[in-house]
């Protein structure tokens, strides 16, 4: 995990300053009466265990190593030391649940569909506070679903994880920009390009906060959508040109030529209906038995052409999107 991010915004709070602010709200789910540390985020208090937190948040270790006032030294409203953070209460709630609720621990191992809220919280706080284990698990989950591996991509039925919507690709783009994990960008940006005008609005979390693309990425999507559509159309129409000489196993190749024309007509109709420009799509008409039938030789040639076109489109996907992804 990168250590080059800006210093984390976390400070030990002065009890008098905290009391001068509007009354905070306790999070009932994450308030342990015997807790030894209070985390305050967006005026929401989480009372947890100091040592448990210090073990997992690297940047808090030195801070929490200094002598702290005992509960008897504190006011009734501040029964133990407090740390004031600048992050959202939503993110802290999701991460602290992973740390302190047994049923939530090992989330990325036990469950196949963690929500975007949980994954993004783990990435943001894990990256900011050098919480390595949580960050690495969440990032590995994103890298599997927003993969740089064509074979993995083809093995899945959906372009986003089970617990995500297409709109959450906007958040994935922002996480990639935050962390420098640029291999997430091609798939995430392509999915963003499937959005209509509502891409400008982004999406809204349960607490009312909006997640939007940065202006540069928004402009990138507008420009890339036309290029994606062009490459997608090319993928459809170049697939069903006549196969190389010698491929057809029939004495009279007219039947396969007519079948290829029929498949080209089907592809044309598919392109007209297409609303999601996706140059990675595989056209399976000649391979599944539906539509016009080809002989084995022509079918093999078409399949080979499909796969080669797919590999080419996958390789050039970053450039089509207008981004640079080293090692893609």
mmCIF file of N, CA and C in Angstrom, residues 4 30 52 55 127 135 189 235 243 258:
data_model
loop_
_atom_site.group_PDB
_atom_site.id
_atom_site.type_symbol
_atom_site.label_atom_id
_atom_site.label_comp_id
_atom_site.label_asym_id
_atom_site.label_seq_id
_atom_site.Cartn_x
_atom_site.Cartn_y
_atom_site.Cartn_z
ATOM 1 N N UNK A 4 2.735 7.288 0.436
ATOM 2 C CA UNK A 4 3.055 8.644 0.018
ATOM 3 C C UNK A 4 1.889 9.601 0.133
ATOM 4 N N UNK A 30 -22.101 0.878 17.986
ATOM 5 C CA UNK A 30 -20.655 0.846 18.221
ATOM 6 C C UNK A 30 -20.294 1.735 19.414
ATOM 7 N N UNK A 52 -7.156 -2.195 20.672
ATOM 8 C CA UNK A 52 -7.624 -2.893 19.475
ATOM 9 C C UNK A 52 -7.455 -1.999 18.252
ATOM 10 N N UNK A 55 -3.675 -1.445 17.288
ATOM 11 C CA UNK A 55 -3.071 -2.606 16.638
ATOM 12 C C UNK A 55 -3.304 -2.592 15.129
ATOM 13 N N UNK A 127 -6.315 3.160 3.242
ATOM 14 C CA UNK A 127 -5.269 3.903 2.533
ATOM 15 C C UNK A 127 -4.794 5.101 3.348
ATOM 16 N N UNK A 135 -7.177 -2.660 3.957
ATOM 17 C CA UNK A 135 -6.993 -2.074 2.626
ATOM 18 C C UNK A 135 -6.720 -3.154 1.581
ATOM 19 N N UNK A 189 -14.285 2.832 -15.926
ATOM 20 C CA UNK A 189 -14.634 3.934 -16.819
ATOM 21 C C UNK A 189 -15.540 3.476 -17.952
ATOM 22 N N UNK A 235 -16.095 -4.347 -34.111
ATOM 23 C CA UNK A 235 -15.996 -5.729 -33.634
ATOM 24 C C UNK A 235 -17.124 -6.585 -34.195
ATOM 25 N N UNK A 243 -14.347 -16.270 -44.221
ATOM 26 C CA UNK A 243 -13.161 -16.849 -43.571
ATOM 27 C C UNK A 243 -12.026 -17.043 -44.563
ATOM 28 N N UNK A 258 -23.816 -17.686 -47.345
ATOM 29 C CA UNK A 258 -25.152 -17.182 -47.009
ATOM 30 C C UNK A 258 -25.335 -17.113 -45.489
#
